[in-house]
XYZ file of C-alpha atoms in Angstrom:
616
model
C 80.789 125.176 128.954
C 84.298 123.523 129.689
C 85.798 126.565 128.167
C 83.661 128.975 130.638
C 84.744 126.765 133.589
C 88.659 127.117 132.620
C 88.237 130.719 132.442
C 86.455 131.721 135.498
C 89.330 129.436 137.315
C 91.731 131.118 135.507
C 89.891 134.330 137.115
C 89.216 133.055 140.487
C 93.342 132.294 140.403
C 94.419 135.663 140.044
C 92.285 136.829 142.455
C 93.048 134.019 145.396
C 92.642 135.930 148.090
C 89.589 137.715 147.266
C 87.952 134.281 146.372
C 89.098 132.699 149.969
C 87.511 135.506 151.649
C 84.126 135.341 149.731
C 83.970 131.270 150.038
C 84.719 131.652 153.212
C 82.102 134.274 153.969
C 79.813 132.275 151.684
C 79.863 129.239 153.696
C 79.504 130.677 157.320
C 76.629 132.856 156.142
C 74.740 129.944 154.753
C 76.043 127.990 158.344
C 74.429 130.755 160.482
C 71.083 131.537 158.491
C 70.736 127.189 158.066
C 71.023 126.711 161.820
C 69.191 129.729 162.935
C 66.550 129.045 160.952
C 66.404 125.349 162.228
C 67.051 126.158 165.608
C 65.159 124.552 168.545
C 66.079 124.964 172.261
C 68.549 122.746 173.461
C 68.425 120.610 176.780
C 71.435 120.101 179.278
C 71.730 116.220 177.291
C 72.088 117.884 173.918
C 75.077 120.221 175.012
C 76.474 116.488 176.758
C 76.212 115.026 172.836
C 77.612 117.943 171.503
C 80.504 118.598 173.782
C 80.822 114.411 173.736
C 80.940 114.730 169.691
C 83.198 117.908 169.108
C 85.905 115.987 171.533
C 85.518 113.448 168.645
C 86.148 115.847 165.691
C 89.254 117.690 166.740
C 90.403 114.512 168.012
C 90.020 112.699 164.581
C 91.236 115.833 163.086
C 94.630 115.255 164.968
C 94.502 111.539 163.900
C 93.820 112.280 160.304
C 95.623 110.007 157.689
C 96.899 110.473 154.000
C 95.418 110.065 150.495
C 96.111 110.858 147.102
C 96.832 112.662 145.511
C 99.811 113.628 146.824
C 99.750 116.294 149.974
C 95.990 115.504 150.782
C 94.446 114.068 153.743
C 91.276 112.965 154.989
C 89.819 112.540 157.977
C 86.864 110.005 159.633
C 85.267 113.408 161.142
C 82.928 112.869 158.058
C 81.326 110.194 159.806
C 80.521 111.591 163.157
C 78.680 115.019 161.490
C 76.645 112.111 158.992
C 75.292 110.267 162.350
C 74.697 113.545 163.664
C 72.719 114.973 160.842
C 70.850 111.627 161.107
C 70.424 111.414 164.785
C 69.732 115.306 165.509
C 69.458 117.661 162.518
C 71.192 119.822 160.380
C 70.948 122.568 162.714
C 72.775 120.847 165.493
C 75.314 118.825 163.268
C 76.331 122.878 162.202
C 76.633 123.803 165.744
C 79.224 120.992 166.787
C 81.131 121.709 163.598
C 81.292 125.545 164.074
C 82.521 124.573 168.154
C 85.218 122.163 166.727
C 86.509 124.443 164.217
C 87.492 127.419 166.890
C 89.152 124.779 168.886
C 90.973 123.819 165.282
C 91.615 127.153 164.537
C 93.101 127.877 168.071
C 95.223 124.795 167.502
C 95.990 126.143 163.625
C 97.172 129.488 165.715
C 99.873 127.148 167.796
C 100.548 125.120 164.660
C 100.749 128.001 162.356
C 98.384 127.085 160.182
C 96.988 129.937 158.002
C 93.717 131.110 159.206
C 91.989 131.070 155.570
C 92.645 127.243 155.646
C 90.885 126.699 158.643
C 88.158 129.061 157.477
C 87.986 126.892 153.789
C 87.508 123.572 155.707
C 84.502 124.870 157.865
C 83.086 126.248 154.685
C 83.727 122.801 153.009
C 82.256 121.377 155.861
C 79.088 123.580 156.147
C 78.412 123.256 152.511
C 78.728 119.243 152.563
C 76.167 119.041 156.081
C 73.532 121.319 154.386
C 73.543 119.255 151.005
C 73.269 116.076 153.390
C 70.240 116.816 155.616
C 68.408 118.988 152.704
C 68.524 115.475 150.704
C 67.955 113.401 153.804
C 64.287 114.872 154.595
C 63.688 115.452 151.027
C 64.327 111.581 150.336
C 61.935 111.174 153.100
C 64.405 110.865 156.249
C 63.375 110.944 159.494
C 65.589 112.535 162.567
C 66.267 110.131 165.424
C 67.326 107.158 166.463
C 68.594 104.426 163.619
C 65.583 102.786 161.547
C 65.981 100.724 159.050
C 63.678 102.081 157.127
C 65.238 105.182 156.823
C 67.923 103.238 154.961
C 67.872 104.995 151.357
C 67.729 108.249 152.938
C 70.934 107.571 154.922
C 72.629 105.897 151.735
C 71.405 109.056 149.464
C 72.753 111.576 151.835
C 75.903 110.059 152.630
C 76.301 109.896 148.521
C 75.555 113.335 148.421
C 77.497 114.546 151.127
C 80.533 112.161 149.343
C 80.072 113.844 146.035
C 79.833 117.276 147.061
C 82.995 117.239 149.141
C 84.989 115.736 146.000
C 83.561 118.427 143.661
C 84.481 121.053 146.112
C 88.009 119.702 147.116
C 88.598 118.983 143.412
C 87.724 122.701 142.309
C 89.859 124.156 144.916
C 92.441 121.766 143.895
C 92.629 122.771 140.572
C 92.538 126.443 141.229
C 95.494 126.161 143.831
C 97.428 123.845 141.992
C 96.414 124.065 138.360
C 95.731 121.527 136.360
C 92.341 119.857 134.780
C 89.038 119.849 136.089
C 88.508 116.828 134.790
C 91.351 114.830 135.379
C 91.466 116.296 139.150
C 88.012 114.765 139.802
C 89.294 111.366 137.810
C 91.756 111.514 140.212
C 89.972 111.976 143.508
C 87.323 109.539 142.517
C 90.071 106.763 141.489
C 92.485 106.923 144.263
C 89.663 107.758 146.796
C 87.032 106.210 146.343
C 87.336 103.354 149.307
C 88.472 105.869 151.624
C 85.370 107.987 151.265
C 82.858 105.022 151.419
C 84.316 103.298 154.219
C 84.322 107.086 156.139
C 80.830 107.483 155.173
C 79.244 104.106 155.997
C 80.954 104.624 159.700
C 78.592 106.768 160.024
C 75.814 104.459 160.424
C 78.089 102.546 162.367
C 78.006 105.742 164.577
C 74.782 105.984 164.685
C 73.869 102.649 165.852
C 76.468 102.700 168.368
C 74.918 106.053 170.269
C 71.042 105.063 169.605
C 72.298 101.515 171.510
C 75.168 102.677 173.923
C 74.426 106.639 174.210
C 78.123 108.619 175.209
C 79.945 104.636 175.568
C 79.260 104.265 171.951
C 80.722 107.278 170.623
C 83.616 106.745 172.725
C 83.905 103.056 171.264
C 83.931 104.502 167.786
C 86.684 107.051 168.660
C 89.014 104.445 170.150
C 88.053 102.318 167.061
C 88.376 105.577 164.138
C 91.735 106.906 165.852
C 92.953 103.045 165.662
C 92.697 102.870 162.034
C 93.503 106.701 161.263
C 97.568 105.343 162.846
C 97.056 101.698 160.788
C 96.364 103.710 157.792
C 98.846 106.072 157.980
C 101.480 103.487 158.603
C 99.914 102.200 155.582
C 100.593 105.211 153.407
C 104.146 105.413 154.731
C 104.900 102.489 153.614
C 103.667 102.744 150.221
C 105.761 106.047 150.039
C 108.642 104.704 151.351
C 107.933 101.973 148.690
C 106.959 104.376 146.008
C 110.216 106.786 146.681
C 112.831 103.618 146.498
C 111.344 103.158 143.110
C 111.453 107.383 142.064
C 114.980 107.187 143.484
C 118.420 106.345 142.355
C 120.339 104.153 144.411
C 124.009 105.412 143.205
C 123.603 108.857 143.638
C 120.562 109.375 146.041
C 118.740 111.735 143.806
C 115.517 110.950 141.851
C 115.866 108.667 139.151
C 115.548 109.745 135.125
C 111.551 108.321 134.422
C 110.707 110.461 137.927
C 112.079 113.311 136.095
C 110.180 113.084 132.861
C 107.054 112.460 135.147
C 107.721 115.494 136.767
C 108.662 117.474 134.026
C 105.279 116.901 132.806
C 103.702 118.466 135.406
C 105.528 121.816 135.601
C 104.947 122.172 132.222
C 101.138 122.067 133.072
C 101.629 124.137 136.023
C 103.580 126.458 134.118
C 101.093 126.491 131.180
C 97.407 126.702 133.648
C 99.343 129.259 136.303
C 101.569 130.838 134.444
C 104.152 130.293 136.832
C 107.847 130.021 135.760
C 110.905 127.434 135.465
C 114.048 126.938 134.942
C 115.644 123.609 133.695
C 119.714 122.905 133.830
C 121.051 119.736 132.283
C 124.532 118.906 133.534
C 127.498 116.491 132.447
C 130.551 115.579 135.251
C 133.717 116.838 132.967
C 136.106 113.922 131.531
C 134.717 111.495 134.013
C 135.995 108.896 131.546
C 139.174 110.081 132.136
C 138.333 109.034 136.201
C 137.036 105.879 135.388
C 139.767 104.781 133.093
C 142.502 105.906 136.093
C 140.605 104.124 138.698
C 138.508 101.818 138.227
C 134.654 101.499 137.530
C 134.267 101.162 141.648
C 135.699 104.473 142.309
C 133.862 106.165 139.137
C 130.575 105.199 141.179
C 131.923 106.923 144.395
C 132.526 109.779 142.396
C 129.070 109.802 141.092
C 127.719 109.225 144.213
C 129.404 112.101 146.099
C 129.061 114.537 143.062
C 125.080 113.571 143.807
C 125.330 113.955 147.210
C 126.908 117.599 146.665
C 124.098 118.456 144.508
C 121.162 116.758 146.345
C 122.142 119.240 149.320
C 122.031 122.353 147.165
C 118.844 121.528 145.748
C 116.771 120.133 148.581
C 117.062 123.550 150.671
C 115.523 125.466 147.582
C 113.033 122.725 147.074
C 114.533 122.015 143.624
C 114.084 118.729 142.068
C 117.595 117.404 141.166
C 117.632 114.166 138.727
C 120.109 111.312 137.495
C 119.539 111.514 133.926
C 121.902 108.563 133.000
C 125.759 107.484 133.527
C 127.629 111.033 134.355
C 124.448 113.521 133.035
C 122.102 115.341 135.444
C 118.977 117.251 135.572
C 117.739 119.800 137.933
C 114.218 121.872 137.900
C 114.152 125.155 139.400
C 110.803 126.133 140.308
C 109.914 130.022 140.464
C 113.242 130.395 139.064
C 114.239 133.056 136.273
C 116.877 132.431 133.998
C 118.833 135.368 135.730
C 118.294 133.166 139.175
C 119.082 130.004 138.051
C 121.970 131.119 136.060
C 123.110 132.799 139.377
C 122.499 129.346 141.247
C 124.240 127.158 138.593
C 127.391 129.316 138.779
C 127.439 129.081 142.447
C 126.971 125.526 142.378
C 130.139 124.897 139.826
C 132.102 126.843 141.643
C 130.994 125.033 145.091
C 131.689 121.725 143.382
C 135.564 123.129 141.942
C 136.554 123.945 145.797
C 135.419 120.892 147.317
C 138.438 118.306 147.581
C 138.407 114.744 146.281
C 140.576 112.413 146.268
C 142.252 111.667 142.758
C 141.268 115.180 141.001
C 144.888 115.535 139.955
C 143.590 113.309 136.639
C 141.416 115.676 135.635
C 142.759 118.657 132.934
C 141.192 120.863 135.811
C 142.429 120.030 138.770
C 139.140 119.537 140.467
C 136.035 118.241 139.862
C 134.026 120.504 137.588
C 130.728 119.924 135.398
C 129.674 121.542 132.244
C 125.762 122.428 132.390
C 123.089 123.599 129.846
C 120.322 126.311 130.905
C 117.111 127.510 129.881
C 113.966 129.027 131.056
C 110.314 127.515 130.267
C 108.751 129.404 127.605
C 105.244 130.340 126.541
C 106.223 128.757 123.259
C 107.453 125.340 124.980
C 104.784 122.306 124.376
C 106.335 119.530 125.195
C 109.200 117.959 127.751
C 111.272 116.703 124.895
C 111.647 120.168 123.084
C 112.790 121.378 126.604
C 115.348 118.655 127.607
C 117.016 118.626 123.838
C 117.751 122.313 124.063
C 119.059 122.077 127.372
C 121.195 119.505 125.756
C 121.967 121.424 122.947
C 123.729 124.019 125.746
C 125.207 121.634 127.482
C 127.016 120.123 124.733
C 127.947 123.464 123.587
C 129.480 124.763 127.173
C 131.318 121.207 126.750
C 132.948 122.450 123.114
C 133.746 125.804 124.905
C 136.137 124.165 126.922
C 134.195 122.834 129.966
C 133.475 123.786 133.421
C 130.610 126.759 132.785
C 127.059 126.994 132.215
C 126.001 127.615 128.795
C 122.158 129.162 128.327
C 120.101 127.925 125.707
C 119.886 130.739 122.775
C 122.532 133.434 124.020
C 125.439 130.764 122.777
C 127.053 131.599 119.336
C 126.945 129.090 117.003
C 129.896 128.614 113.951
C 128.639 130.611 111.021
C 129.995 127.442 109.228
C 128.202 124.760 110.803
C 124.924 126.649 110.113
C 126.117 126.619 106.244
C 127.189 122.532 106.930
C 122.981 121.938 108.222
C 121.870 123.784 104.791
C 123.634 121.610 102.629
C 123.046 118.408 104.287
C 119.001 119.030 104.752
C 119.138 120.261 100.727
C 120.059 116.760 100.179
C 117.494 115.220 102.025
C 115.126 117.771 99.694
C 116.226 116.713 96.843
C 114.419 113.500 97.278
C 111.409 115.249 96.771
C 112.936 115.677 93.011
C 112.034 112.675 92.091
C 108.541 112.426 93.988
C 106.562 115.514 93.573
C 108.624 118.850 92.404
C 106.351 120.747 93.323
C 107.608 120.071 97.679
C 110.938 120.440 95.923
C 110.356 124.204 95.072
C 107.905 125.250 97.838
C 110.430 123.889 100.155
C 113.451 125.903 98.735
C 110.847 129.203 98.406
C 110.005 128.643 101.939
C 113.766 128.476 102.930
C 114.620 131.795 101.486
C 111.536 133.573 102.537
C 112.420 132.517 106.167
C 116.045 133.479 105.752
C 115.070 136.701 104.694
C 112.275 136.352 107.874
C 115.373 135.688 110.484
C 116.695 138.882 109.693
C 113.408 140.949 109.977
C 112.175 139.425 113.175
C 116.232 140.158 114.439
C 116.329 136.503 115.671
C 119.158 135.101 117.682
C 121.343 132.922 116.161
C 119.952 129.600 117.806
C 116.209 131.014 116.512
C 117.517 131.928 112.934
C 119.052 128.416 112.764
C 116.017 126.484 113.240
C 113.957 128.720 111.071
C 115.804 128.640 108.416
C 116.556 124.786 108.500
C 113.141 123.697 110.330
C 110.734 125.730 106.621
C 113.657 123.845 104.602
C 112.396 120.650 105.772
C 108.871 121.002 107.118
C 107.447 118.689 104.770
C 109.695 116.174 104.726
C 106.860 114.381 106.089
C 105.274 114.098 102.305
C 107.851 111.491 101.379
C 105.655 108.797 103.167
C 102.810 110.058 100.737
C 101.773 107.966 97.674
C 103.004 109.876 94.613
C 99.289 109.375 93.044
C 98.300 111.413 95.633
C 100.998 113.888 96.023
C 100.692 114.612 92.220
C 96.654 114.301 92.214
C 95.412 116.578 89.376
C 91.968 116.929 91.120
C 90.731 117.453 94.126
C 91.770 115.184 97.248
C 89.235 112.944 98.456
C 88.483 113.140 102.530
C 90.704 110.225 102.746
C 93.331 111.548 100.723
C 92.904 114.678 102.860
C 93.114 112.914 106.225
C 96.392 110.842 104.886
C 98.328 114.355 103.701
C 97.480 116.029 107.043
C 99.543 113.008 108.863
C 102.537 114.110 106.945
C 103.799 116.436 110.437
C 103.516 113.628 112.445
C 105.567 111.147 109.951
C 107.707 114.097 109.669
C 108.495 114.227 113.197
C 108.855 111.148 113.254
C 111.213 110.293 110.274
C 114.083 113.744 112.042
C 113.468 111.665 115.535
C 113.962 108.585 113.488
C 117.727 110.136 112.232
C 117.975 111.374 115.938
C 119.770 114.299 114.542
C 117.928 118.144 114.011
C 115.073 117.193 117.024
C 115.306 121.181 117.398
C 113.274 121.525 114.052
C 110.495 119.363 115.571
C 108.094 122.028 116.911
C 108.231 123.427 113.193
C 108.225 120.154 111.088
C 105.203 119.166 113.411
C 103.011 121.999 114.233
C 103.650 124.531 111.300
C 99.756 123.498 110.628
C 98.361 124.543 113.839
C 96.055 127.885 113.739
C 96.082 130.979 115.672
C 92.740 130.182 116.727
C 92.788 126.280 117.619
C 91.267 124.989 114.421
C 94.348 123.990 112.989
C 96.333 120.051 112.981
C 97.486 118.138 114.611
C 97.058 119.168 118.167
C 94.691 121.909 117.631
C 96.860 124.266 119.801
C 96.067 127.749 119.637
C 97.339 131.597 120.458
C 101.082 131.126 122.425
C 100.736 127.239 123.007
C 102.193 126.994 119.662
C 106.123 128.244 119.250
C 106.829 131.540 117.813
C 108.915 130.187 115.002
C 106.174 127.372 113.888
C 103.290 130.490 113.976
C 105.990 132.048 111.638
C 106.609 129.636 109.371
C 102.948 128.990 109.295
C 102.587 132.430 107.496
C 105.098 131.918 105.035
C 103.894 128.180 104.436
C 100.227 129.948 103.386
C 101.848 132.355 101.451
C 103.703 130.334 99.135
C 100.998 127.985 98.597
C 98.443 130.671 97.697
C 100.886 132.329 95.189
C 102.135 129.473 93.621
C 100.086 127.246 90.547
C 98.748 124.351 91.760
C 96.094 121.907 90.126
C 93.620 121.880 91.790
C 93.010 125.213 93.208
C 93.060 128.685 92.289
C 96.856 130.999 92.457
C 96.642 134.123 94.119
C 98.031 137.316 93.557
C 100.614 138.797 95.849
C 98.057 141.143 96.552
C 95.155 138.840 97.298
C 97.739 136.691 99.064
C 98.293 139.493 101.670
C 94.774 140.496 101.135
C 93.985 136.748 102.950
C 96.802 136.832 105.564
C 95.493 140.268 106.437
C 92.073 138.875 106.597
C 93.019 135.832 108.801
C 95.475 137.808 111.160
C 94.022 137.437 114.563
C 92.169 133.949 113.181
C 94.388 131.729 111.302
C 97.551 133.759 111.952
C 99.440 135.544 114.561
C 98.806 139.575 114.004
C 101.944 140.409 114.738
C 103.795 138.126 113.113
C 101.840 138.709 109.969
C 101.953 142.165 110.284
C 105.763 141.800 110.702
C 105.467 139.337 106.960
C 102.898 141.762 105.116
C 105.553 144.573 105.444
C 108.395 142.364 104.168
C 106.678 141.182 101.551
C 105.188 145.124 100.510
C 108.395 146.735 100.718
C 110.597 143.799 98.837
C 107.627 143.379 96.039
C 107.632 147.331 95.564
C 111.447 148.162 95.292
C 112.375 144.431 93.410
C 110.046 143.016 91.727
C 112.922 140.617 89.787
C 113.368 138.852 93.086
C 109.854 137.749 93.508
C 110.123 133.791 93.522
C 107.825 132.189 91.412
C 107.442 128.111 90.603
């Protein structure tokens, strides 16, 4: 069912403008048929109420005040179409808000608002007013004047009115903005909550006030509603102003490094529900030790804070979020961005920063102030913040060993041959452990390491990519080590326990390489190389492009060398049957194309050498 849901969003987003035009067409069809079909004539006193009443909503429209989450707004106009439902009908309550929504939309004209917004809200509104008076006179309501014993019917209505405008606002939300159903309706429920009620129980304030005062007591609630729309919306400044001195950092004026992260977060969602794009930049101020050191600690903050200042104005005009990430590092997110664009901005922005004078710049080997920055785009393959910020870093730090002052990009940098030959050696000895332990990780390691060497070359993977294949299947299961050996060397089958206490071996894995804080590249594969094509696999249960390329890959091989090679407890497979199964389970279990891409490899080198076929 959830599933279904997520997919006719993900329709209905694709298709935005077609859906806006049939809601929108929904809702004033249902408006027109509701109160034609409800109509009764209307005396000279009813057009008074209504003209008295729409006054009211487009004037607590203009007076509206904020609520989370952020960008939404709510307004006590609720409360005037509840008394009106309950004073007059659902036919009448439809005819002020139709009236107050062409003088909205005539004020939306002057304001530039788009015309399908104003359209949405009167649909919104339509749909909430019919739910309300069908449930009213089904609970057993009666139109008029207030009576208290037409209490439950007025609490039920206003309930239902409530909880159909948060369903509605919360679907829309979600397919505007992405995100979960769920945790959108979590949301407006949570923050909300209050504001709703105390809107909706106004309404019987409403209504008392015009069955007692007539036209005196609607104005009286106006002056009273448009008096606390202003005291909340002081309110809600406050708590941003509040809220932003906490997001922000007081040196430099940007946002501060744990608003980052929490931001991060959510353009990877938005990135993974809309399929919208990213960039992310990571950036260093060059040799500002050497600054520091020449003047003083006071000065190095000046510095900081007019290097922040420099790039807090080239980010805020492209609505880019720009970060302290600690001491002299920054962070910036590009929204909409390609790596083309942002690579194209960054360079722009170094170069802006080299020509603008500074006092002092004669200490630095440059002559001017200049920054070294990391780049990369958001991937299908990215699944977590962490992953994205540590190859950003890994740029940065290599545009820093290229001599400073450019922007490096995340997988187009060559790497020394040699170092890649220096990471072999030193995770080897880290596999060797497993010597002592359980030979049999020993070997399957090492056959897993030269299946994905040969692997690197057949997929023609850049040199960052053929790095962390080849080191990430050397040391995938370097989680095992926190295995009992009696279990690791079990001649029988595993119990369910036993099973459950192998599987945590990614996630002991990941956490032993972020333990060394060295190699956090080889995460995704040391922690998800168990995860299925099709979602059934562990530990996340990620499926199809949610899981990296290289951890699909090394998947494949992983399955392949444990079918082929003896174990005790089950049965070895033939190459044959082994591609027989991968073959089977492309699609499934495995990527097709990646296991086409294997199946081939392994054919062609078991066919012209069969002396190079590993075995245990």
């Amino acid at each position: 069912m959830t599933e279904l849901l997520e997919n006719t969003i993900l329709q209905l987003r694709r298709y935005t403008r077609l859906f806006e035009i049939f809601f929108i067409l929904i809702g004033l069809s249902a408006g027109i048929y509701y109160s034609s079909y409800f109509y009764s004539p209307l005396q000279m006193s009813d057009w008074i109420i209504i003209y008295i009443m729409v006054v009211a909503v487009v004037l607590l429209d203009v007076y509206m005040f904020q609520i989370p989450p952020e960008g939404n707004s709510e307004s006590m106009d609720s409360s005037v179409y509840l008394a009106a439902i309950f004073m007059f009908g659902g036919s009448f309550t439809l005819f002020i808000a139709m009236i107050s929504f062409s003088f909205m939309a005539l004020r939306g004209l002057a304001l530039k608002t788009s015309f399908s917004k104003n359209g949405i809200n009167l649909a919104l509104y339509i749909f909430m007013i019919i739910s309300a008076d069908i449930t009213y006179h089904l609970s057993g309501g009666v139109t008029g004047p207030f009576d208290f014993d037409n209490i439950y019917s007025y609490l039920i209505a206003i309930v239902v009115y409530s909880t159909v405008n948060i369903l509605l606002i919360s679907f829309l939300t979600v397919i505007y903005n992405g995100g979960s159903i769920k945790d959108t309706l979590l949301t407006y429920f949570r923050n909300s909550v209050f504001a709703y009620t105390s809107t909706m129980l106004l309404s019987l304030v409403v209504l008392i006030l015009v069955d007692r005062s007539g036209i005196f007591g609607i104005l009286l609630f106006l002056s009273i509603a448009m008096l606390l729309s202003v005291a909340f919306s002081k309110l809600f400044v406050i708590y941003n102003t509040i809220s932003n001195k906490a997001n922000m950092d007081q040196r430099t004026g940007l946002y501060s490094h744990s608003y980052f992260e929490e931001k991060l977060d959510e353009y990877i969602c938005m990135y993974r529900t809309q399929d919208r794009t990213f960039s992310l930049a990571m950036l260093d101020l060059d040799d500002f030790k050497k600054y520091n050191d020449a003047y003083g600690h006071p000065e190095g903050d000046k510095l900081l804070s007019f290097f922040g200042n420099l790039v807090k104005s080239e980010c805020e005009s492209r609505d880019f979020l720009a970060a302290r990430y600690g001491g002299e590092e920054f962070s910036i997110i590009m929204p909409g961005y390609t790596l083309e664009q942002a690579s194209e901005f960054m360079n722009g922005l170094r170069k802006k920063v080299n020509h603008t004078p500074y006092d002092g710049v004669d200490v630095f080997p440059h002559g001017c102030i200049s920054f070294s920055a990391g780049l990369l785009e958001i991937n299908k393959e990215t699944y977590d913040k962490s992953q994205l910020v540590d190859a950003a870093d890994r740029a940065l730090y290599l545009a820093k060993s290229k001599g400073k002052n450019m922007v490096s990009i995340y997988g187009e940098q060559d790497e020394p041959p040699q170092r890649l030959e220096h990471d072999i050696h030193e995770l080897e000895q880290q596999v060797k452990i497993f010597l002592s332990k359980d030979i049999y990780t020993y070997k399957h390691s090492k056959r897993v390491y030269s299946y994905a060497v040969d692997m690197a070359e057949v997929l023609q993977l850049h040199e960052e990519d053929r790095r962390t294949l080849i080191l990430g299947a050397l040391i995938h299961d370097i989680g095992k080590l926190e295995i009992p050996r009696d279990v690791l060397n079990k001649k029988t089958k595993l119990t369910p326990d036993e099973w459950e206490m192998v599987k945590k071996h990614v996630l002991w894995g990941k956490e032993i390489v972020l333990a060394t804080g060295k190699y956090k590249e080889l995460i995704p594969l040391i922690e998800l190389h168990h995860e299925r094509y099709d979602g059934k696999g562990y530990p996340h249960g990620l499926k199809g492009n949610e899981i990296p390329k290289l951890a699909r890959m090394l998947c494949i091989i992983d399955s392949f060398d444990a079918m082929t090679t003896e174990r005790p407890y089950q049965v070895t497979k033939s190459y044959e049957e082994a591609l027989n199964e991968i073959r089977r389970c492309s699609g499934s279990q495995f990527d097709s194309e990646l296991a086409g891409y294997f199946i081939t490899y392994i054919e062609k080198k078991y066919t012209i050498d069969t002396s190079h076929v590993l075995t245990s």
